[in-house]
Short mmCIF file of C-alpha atoms in Angstrom, two decimals:
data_model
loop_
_atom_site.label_atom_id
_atom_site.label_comp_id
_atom_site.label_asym_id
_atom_site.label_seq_id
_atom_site.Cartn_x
_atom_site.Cartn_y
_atom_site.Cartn_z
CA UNK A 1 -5.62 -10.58 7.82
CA UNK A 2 -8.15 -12.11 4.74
CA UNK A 3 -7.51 -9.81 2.26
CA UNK A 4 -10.00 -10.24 -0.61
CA UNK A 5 -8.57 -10.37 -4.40
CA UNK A 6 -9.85 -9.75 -7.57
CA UNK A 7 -13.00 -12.53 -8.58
CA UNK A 8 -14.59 -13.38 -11.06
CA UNK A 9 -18.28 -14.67 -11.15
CA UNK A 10 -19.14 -16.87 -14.14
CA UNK A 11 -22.77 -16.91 -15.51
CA UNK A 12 -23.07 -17.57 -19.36
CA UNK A 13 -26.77 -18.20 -20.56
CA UNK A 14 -27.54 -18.43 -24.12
CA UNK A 15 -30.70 -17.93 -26.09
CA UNK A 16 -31.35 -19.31 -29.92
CA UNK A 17 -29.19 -17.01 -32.99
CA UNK A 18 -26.06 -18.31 -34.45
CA UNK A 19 -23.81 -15.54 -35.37
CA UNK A 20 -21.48 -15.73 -38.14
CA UNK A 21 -17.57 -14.82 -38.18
CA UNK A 22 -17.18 -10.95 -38.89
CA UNK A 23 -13.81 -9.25 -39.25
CA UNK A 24 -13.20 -6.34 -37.10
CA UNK A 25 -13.81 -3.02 -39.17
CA UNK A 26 -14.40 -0.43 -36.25
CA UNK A 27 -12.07 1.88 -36.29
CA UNK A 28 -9.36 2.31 -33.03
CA UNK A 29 -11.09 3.41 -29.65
CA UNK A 30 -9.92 6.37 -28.60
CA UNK A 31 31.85 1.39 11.79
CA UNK A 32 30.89 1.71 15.51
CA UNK A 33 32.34 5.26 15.62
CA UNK A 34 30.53 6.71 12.62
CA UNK A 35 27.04 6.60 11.33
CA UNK A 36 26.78 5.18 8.45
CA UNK A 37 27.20 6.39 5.17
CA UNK A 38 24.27 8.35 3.41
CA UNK A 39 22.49 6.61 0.90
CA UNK A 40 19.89 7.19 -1.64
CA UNK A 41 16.46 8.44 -0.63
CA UNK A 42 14.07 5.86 0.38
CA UNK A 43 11.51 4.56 -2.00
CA UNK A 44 7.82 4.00 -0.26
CA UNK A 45 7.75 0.33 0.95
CA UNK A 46 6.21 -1.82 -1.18
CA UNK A 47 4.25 -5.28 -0.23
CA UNK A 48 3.64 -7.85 -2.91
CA UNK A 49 0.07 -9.42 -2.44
CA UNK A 50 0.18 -12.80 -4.28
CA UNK A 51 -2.47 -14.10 -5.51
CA UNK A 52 -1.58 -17.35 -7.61
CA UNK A 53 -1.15 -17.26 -11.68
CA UNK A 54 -3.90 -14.63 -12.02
CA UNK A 55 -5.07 -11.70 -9.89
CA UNK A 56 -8.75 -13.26 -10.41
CA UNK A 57 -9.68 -15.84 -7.54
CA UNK A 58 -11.94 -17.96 -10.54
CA UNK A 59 -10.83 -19.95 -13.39
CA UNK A 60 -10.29 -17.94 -16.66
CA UNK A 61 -9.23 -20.66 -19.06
CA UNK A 62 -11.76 -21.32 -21.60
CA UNK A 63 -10.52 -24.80 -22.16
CA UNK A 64 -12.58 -27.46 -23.90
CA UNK A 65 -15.31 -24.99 -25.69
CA UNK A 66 -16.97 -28.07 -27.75
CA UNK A 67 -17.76 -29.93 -25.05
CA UNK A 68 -19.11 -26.19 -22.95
CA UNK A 69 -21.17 -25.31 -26.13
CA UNK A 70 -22.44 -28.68 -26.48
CA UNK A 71 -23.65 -28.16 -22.80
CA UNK A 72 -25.04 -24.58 -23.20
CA UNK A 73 -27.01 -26.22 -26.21
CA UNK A 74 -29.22 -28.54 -24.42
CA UNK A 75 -30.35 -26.05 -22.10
CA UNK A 76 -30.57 -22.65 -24.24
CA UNK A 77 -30.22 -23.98 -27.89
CA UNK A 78 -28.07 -22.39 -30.77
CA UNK A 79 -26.13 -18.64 -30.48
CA UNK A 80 -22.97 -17.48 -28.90
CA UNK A 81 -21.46 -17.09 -25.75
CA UNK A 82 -18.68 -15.15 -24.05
CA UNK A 83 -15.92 -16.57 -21.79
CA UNK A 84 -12.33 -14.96 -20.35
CA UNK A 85 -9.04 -16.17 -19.80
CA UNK A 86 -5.79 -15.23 -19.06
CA UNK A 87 -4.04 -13.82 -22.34
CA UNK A 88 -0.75 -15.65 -21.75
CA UNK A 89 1.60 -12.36 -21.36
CA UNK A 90 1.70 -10.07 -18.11
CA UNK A 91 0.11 -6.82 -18.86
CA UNK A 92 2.03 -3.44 -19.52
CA UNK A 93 3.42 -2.12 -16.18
CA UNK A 94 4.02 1.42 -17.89
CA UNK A 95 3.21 4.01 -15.38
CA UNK A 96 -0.19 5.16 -15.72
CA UNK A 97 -1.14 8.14 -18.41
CA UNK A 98 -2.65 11.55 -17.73
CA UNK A 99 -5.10 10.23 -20.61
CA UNK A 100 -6.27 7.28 -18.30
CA UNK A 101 -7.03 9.15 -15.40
CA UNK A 102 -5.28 7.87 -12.39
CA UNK A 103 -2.53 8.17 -10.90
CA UNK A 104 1.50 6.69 -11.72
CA UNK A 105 2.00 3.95 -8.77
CA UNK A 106 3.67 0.81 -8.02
CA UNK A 107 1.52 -2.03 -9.83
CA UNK A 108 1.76 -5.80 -10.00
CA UNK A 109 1.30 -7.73 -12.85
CA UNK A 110 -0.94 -11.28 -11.78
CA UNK A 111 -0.65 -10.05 -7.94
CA UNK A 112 -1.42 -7.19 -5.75
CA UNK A 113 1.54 -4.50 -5.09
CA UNK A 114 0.87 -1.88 -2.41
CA UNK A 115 2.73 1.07 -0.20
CA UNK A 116 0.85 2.07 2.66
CA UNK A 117 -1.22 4.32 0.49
CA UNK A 118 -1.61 2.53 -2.47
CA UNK A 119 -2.97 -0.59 -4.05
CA UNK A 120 -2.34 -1.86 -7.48
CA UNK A 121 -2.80 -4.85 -9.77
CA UNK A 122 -2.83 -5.11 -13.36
CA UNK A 123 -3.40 -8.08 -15.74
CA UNK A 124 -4.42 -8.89 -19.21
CA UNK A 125 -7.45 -10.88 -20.46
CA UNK A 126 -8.97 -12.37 -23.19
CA UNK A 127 -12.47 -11.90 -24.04
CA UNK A 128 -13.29 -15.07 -26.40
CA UNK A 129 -17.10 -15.40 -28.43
CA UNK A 130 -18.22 -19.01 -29.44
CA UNK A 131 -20.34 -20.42 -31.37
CA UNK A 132 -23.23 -22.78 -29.83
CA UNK A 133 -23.53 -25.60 -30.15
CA UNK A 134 -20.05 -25.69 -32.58
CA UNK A 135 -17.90 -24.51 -30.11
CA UNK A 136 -15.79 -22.59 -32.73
CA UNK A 137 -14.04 -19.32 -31.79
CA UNK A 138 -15.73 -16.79 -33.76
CA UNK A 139 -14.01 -13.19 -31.79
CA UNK A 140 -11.45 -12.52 -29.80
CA UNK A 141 -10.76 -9.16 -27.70
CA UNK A 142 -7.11 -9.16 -25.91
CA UNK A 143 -7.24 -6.23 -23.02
CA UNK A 144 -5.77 -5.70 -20.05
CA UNK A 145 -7.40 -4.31 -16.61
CA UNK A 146 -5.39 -2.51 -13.82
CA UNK A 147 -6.96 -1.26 -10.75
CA UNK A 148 -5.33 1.43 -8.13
CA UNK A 149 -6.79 2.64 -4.60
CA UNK A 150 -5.46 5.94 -3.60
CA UNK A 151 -5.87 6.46 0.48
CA UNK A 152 -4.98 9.46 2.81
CA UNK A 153 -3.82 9.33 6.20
CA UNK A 154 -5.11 12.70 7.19
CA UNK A 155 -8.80 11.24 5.65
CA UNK A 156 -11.60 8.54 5.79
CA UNK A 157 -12.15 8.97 2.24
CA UNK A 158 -10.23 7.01 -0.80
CA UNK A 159 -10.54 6.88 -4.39
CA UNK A 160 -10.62 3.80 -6.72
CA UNK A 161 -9.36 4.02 -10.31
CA UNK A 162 -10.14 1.57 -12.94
CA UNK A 163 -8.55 2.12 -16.47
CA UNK A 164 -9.51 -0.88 -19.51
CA UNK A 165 -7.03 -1.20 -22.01
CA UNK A 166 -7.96 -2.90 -25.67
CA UNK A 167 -4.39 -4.42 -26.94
CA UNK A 168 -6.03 -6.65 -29.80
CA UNK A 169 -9.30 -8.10 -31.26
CA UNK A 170 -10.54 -10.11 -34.34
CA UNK A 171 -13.89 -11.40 -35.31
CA UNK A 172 -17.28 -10.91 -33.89
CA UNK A 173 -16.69 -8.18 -31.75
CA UNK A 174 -17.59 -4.82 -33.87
CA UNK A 175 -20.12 -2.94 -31.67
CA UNK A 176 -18.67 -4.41 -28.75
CA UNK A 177 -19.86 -2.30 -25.25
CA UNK A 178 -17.86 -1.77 -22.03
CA UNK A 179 -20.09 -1.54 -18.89
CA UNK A 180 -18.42 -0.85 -15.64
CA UNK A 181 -19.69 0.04 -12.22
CA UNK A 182 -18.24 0.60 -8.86
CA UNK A 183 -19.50 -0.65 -6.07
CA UNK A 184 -18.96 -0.59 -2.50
CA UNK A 185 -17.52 -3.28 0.31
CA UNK A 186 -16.99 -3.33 3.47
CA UNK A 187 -18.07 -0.36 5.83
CA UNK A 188 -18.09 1.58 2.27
CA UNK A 189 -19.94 4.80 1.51
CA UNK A 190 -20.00 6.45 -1.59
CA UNK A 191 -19.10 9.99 -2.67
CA UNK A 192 -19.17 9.38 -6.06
CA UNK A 193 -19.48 7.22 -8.47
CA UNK A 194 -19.95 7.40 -11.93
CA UNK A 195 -19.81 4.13 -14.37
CA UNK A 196 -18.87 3.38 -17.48
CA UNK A 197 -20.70 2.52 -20.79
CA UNK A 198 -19.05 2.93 -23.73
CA UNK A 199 -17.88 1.42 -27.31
CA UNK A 200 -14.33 -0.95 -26.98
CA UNK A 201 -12.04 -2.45 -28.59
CA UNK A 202 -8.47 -2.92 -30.35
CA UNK A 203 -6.63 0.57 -29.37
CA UNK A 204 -9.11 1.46 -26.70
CA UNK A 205 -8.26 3.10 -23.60
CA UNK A 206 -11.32 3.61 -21.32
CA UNK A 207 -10.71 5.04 -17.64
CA UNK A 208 -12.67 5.51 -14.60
CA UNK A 209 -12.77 6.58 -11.20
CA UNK A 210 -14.86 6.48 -8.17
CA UNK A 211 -14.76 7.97 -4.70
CA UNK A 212 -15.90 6.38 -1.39
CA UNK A 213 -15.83 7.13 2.55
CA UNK A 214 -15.74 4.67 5.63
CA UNK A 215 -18.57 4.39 7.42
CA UNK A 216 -17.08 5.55 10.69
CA UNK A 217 -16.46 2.09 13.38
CA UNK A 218 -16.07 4.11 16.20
CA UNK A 219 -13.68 5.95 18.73
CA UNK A 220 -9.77 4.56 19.17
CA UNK A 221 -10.81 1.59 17.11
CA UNK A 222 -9.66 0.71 13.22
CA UNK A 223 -11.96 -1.71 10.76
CA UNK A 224 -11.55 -2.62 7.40
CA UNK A 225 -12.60 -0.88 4.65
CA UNK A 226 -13.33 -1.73 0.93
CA UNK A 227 -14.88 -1.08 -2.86
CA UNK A 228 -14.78 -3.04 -6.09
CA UNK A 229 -15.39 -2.63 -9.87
CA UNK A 230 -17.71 -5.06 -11.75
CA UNK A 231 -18.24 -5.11 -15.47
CA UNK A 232 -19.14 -6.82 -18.22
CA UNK A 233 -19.29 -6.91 -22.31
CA UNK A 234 -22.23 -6.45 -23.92
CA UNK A 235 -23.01 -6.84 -28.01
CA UNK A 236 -26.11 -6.90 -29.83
CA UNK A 237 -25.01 -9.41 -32.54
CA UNK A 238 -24.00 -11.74 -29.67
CA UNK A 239 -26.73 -14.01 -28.14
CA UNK A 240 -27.05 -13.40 -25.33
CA UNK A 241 -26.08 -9.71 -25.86
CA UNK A 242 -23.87 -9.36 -22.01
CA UNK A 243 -20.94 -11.66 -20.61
CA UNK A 244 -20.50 -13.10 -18.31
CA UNK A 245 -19.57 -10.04 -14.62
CA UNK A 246 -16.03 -10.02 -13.64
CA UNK A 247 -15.65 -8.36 -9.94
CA UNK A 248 -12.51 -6.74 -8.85
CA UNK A 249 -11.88 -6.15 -5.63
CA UNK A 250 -8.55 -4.69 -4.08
CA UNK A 251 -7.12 -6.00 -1.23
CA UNK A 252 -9.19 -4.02 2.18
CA UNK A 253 -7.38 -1.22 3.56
CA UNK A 254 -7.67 -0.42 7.02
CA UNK A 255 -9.49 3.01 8.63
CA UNK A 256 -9.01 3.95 12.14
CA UNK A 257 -9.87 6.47 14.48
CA UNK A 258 -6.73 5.34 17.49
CA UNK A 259 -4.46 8.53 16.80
CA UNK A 260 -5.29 10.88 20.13
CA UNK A 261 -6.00 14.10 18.70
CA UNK A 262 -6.13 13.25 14.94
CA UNK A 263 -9.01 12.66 12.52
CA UNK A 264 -10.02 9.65 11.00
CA UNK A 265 -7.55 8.29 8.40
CA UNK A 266 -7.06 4.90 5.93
CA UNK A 267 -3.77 2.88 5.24
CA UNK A 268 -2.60 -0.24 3.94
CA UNK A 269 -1.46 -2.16 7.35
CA UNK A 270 0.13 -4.54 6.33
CA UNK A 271 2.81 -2.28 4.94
CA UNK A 272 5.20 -1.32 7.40
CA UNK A 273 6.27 2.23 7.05
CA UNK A 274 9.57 3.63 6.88
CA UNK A 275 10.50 6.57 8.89
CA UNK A 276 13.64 8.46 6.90
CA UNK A 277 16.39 10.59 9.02
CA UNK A 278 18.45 13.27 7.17
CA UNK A 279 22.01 13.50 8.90
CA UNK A 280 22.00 16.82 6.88
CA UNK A 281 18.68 18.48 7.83
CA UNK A 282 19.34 17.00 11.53
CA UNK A 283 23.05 16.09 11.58
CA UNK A 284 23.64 15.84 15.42
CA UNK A 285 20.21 14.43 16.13
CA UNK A 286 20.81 11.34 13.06
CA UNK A 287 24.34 11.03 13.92
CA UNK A 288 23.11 9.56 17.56
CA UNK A 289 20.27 7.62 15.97
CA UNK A 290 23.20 6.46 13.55
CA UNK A 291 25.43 5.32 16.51
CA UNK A 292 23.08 3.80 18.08
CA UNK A 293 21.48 1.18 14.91
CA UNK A 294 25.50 0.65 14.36
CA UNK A 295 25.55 -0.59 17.95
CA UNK A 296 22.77 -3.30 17.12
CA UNK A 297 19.90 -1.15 18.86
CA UNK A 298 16.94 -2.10 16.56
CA UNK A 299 15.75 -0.42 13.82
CA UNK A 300 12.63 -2.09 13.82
CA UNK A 301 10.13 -0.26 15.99
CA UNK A 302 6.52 -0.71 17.45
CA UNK A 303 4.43 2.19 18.26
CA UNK A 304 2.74 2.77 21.05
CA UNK A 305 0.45 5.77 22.15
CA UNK A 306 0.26 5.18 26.00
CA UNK A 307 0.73 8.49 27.19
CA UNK A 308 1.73 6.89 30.76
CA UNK A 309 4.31 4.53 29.12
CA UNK A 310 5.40 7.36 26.85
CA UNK A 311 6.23 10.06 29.77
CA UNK A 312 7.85 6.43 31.63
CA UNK A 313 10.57 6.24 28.60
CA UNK A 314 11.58 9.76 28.31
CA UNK A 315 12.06 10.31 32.00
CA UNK A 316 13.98 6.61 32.41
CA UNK A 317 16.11 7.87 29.56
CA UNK A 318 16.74 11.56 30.60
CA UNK A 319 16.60 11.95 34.04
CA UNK A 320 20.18 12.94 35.79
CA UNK A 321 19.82 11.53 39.08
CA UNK A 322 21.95 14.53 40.61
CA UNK A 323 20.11 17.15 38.30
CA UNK A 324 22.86 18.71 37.15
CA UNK A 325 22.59 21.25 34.48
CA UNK A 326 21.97 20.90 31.18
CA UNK A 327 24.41 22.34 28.67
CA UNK A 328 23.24 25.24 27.00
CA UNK A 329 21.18 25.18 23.90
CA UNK A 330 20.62 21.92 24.55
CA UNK A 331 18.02 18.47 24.88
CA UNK A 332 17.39 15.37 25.83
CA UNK A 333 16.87 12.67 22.80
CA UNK A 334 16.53 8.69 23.49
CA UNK A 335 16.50 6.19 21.56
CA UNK A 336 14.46 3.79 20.84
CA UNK A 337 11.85 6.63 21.33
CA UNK A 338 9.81 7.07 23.80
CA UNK A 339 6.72 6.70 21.72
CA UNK A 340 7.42 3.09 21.21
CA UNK A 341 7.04 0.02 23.23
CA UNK A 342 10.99 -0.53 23.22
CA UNK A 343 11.67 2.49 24.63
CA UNK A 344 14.02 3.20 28.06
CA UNK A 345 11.05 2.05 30.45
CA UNK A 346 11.35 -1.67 28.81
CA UNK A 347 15.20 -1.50 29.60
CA UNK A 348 17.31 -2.92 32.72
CA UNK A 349 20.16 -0.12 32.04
CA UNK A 350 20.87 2.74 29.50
CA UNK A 351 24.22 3.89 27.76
CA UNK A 352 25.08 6.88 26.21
CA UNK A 353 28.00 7.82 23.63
CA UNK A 354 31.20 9.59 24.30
CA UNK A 355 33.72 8.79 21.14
CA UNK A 356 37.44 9.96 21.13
CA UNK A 357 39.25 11.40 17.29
CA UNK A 358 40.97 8.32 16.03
CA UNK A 359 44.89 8.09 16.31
CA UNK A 360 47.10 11.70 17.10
CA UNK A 361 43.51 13.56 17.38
CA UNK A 362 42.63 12.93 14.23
CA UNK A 363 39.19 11.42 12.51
CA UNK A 364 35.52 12.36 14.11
CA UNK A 365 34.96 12.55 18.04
CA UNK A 366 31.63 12.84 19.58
CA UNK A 367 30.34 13.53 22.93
CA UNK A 368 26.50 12.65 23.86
CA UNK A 369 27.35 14.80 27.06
CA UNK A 370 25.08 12.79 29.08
CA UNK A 371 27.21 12.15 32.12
CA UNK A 372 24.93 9.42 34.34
CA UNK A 373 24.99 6.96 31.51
CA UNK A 374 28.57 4.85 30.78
CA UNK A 375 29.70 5.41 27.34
CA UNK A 376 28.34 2.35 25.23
CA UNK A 377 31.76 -0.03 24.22
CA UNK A 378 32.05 -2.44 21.71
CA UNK A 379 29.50 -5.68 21.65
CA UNK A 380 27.19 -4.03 24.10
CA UNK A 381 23.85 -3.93 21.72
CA UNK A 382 21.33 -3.92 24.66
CA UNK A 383 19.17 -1.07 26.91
CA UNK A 384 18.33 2.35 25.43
CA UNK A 385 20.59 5.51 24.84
CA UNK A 386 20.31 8.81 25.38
CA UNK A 387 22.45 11.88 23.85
CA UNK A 388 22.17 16.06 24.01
CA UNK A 389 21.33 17.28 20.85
CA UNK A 390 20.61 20.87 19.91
CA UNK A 391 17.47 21.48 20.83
CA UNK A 392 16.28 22.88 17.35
CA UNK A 393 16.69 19.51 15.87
CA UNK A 394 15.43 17.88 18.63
CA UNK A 395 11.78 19.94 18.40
CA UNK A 396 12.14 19.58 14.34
CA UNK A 397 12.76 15.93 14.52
CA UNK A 398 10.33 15.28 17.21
CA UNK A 399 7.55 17.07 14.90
CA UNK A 400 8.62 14.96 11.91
CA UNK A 401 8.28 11.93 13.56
CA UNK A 402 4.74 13.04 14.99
CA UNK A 403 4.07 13.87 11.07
CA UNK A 404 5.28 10.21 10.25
CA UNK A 405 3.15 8.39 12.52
CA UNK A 406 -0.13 10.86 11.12
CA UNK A 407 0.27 10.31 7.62
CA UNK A 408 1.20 6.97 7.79
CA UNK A 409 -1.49 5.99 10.32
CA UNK A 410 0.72 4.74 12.99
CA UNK A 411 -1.33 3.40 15.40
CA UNK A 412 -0.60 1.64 18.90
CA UNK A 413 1.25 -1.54 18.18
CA UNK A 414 1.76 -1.10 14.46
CA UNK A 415 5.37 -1.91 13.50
CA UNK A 416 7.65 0.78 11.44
CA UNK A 417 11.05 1.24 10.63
CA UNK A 418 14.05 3.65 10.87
CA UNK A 419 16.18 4.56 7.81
CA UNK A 420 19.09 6.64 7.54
CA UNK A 421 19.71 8.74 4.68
#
C-alpha cells in the first residue's frame, strides 16, 4: 500500500528590502503439557513507517545560500528569504502535554510510528532567514513539529492533532507568525477545522486540532482515507513577509464498511492486531488455546467473515459423529476459530487434548473430554483441535473476540494475532 509521508513544497520569491540582523527581544511564547507461563500485558502493536533521514519527502538542507541568494537576486532583487532544514538532533519524544492538546501516543522521531489506531511522527526543524543577494544568515528559529491521527473502530470519523514546538531562535525573527491549516485528502470530509495564526518563537508551544469524516465508499468495501496540515511563517520585516508551505501528511488510514452488522469504522491496516487471552478471566478456555500454540498450531490468524465457511469450521470441529451427550455445563471451543480461514473446514483431521498428572499423580492433568478426536502426542503440530470448556467462558470469550475484531476493524482476510497473558 503507497502510504503518503510528510512533504514539503518549496516556493521562495523575494521582492526588493534588505533587512538588517536583529537580536531576538520577544519575550517566551506561551512445555507441551502446560500453557505457557503468564506474561506481562500486551502493549498495542506498533509499526514503524520509515521514511528516510527526515519525515519530509523534500530536501530541507539549506546548503550553499550564496550561490541561492545570488539566484533569487537576478530575478526578485535585494531582501530576505526563508528556507528549512533538518536541525541535526531528533525531536523530544516526551509524551504529549495536556497543555498541547492531543493526546500521549507512540511517536517516531524522522519516521512514522503507528498502532492500529494511531499515527505519529515528530521531527525538528530549522527555520533559517537570509539575506539577498549576501547570502548571510541573519535568523534562525529551531522547532520541532509532531503530528498524531486518532481513529475509532466503532466510527468513520478521526481527529488530527498538530502541536509546534519553538526550542530556540536568534536574529531576525521578532514578530515572527505561525499560520497553520488543515486540510483534507483522500475521501476526506470535514467536521471541523479550525487553523492557526498566532505569534512564535523560542519557548513557544502552539497546538491544534482538527476533525474529519470519510466520505462513505460504499457497502462491504474499505478505501483509504486521509488529511494533512500545511503552514507556513510569516514576518513583516522579512521580504517577502511568508515562507516558503510545508505539507504534512500522515500515512492514509483505511475506512471500511465489510463488518456484517457493524457501522462504518477507520484503522491503520497495516498494523496487525493482537488479540490478548487471560488464563485468569478464562482459565479453562486459554489453557486449551495455550495447549494448542505449544503444539505449533499457529498463532498467526486470518479472518474471515463467510458465514458459510464459518458454520463449515465449527461443525467439522464439534460434531460427535455418534452424538453422544455433552457433559454438563459444558461447550464446544475449536481452535484455530471458526471465524478464520484456518479453521477445522481447511483441515484433513482434528485432535483434541487428554493430558495425564506427571509421575505418582502428581503435576497438572487435563481432559478436553472430546472423545471422537485422538488425543494430540508429541510432534503432531497439524489439523485443528477442539476441547469442552465451560460454557460461561466459552460465550464470554466468544463475545470478546467478536469485540476484538469490531474495534480493531477486522475485516475478511486481514491478518491478527493470538497472545497469551
Amino acid at each position: 500500500m503507497a502510504m503518503p509521508v510528510l512533504r514539503r513544497i518549496i516556493a521562495v520569491s523575494v521582492t526588493a528590502v534588505v533587512v538588517a540582523s536583529l537580536a531576538w527581544a520577544a519575550p517566551a511564547m506561551a512445555g507441551p503439557s502446560v500453557t505457557a507461563a503468564p506474561s506481562a500485558p500486551a502493549a498495542p502493536a506498533v509499526s514503524t513507517v520509515t521514511t528516510g533521514s527526515s519525515i519530509l519527502t523534500a530536501p530541507t538542507d539549506c546548503a550553499n545560500l550564496p550561490a541561492r541568494a545570488a539566484t533569487l537576486a537576478r530575478t526578485s532583487g535585494p531582501g530576505t528569504a526563508t528556507c528549512v532544514r533538518e536541525n541535526g538532533r531528533a525531536a523530544p519524544t516526551r509524551s504529549t502535554s495536556e497543555r498541547a492538546g492531543v493526546m500521549s501516543t507512540p511517536c517516531g522521531s524522522n519516521s512514522w510510528i503507528a498502532t492500529r489506531t494511531t499515527i505519529c511522527g515528530e521531527e525538528s526543524f530549522q527555520l533559517v532567514v537570509f539575506t539577498v543577494p549576501q547570502g548571510v544568515i541573519v535568523g534562525t528559529i529551531d522547532y520541532g513539529v509532531r503530528v498524531e491521527v486518532m481513529l475509532s473502530g466503532r466510527s468513520d470519523r478521526w481527529d488530527t492533532y498538530v502541536r509546534f514546538t519553538g526550542y530556540r531562535g536568534a536574529g531576525a525573527i521578532a514578530g515572527t507568525t505561525l499560520n497553520a491549516v488543515p486540510l483534507c485528502g483522500q475521501m476526506c470530509s470535514y467536521l471541523s477545522s479550525p487553523g492557526i495564526t498566532t505569534l512564535f518563537g523560542p519557548g513557544s508551544v502552539v497546538p491544534g486540532a482538527a476533525s474529519f469524516s470519510s466520505q462513505y465508499g460504499g457497502p462491504y468495501v474499505s478505501w483509504q482515507s486521509s488529511a494533512s496540515w500545511q503552514f507556513t511563517f510569516s514576518n513583516p520585516a522579512w521580504t517577502p513577509p511568508i515562507s516558503n508551505s510545508l505539507s504534512i501528511t500522515p500515512p492514509a488510514h483505511r475506512c471500511d464498511d465489510a463488518l456484517p452488522g457493524r457501522p462504518v469504522g477507520c484503522t491503520v491496516a497495516f498494523v496487525e492486531p493482537t488479540h490478548t487471552i487471560s488464563s485468569l478471566a478464562h482459565p479453562t478456555y486459554a489453557r486449551h488455546i495455550g495447549l494448542a500454540l505449544n503444539f505449533g498450531l499457529p498463532s498467526r490468524l486470518t479472518r474471515t467473515t463467510d458465514g458459510t465457511r464459518n458454520e463449515s469450521n465449527r461443525r467439522i470441529a464439534c460434531t460427535d459423529p455418534q452424538g453422544r451427550p455433552r457433559p454438563a455445563g459444558f461447550s464446544c471451543d475449536e481452535y484455530p476459530f471458526a471465524s478464520t480461514y484456518e479453521g477445522a473446514a481447511s483441515h484433513a483431521y482434528g485432535r483434541t487434548f487428554f493430558i495425564l498428572g506427571g509421575i505418582n499423580g502428581g503435576g497438572q492433568g487435563f481432559s478436553c473430554q472430546v472423545p471422537w478426536l485422538q488425543p494430540r502426542r508429541q510432534g503432531d503440530s497439524g489439523g485443528y483441535s477442539a476441547c469442552m470448556i465451560p460454557d460461561w467462558e466459552n460465550t464470554d470469550a466468544g463475545s470478546l473476540l467478536g469485540l476484538f475484531y469490531y474495534d480493531n476493524r477486522v475485516i475478511d482476510r486481514d491478518m491478527f494475532r493470538i497472545r497469551l497473558v
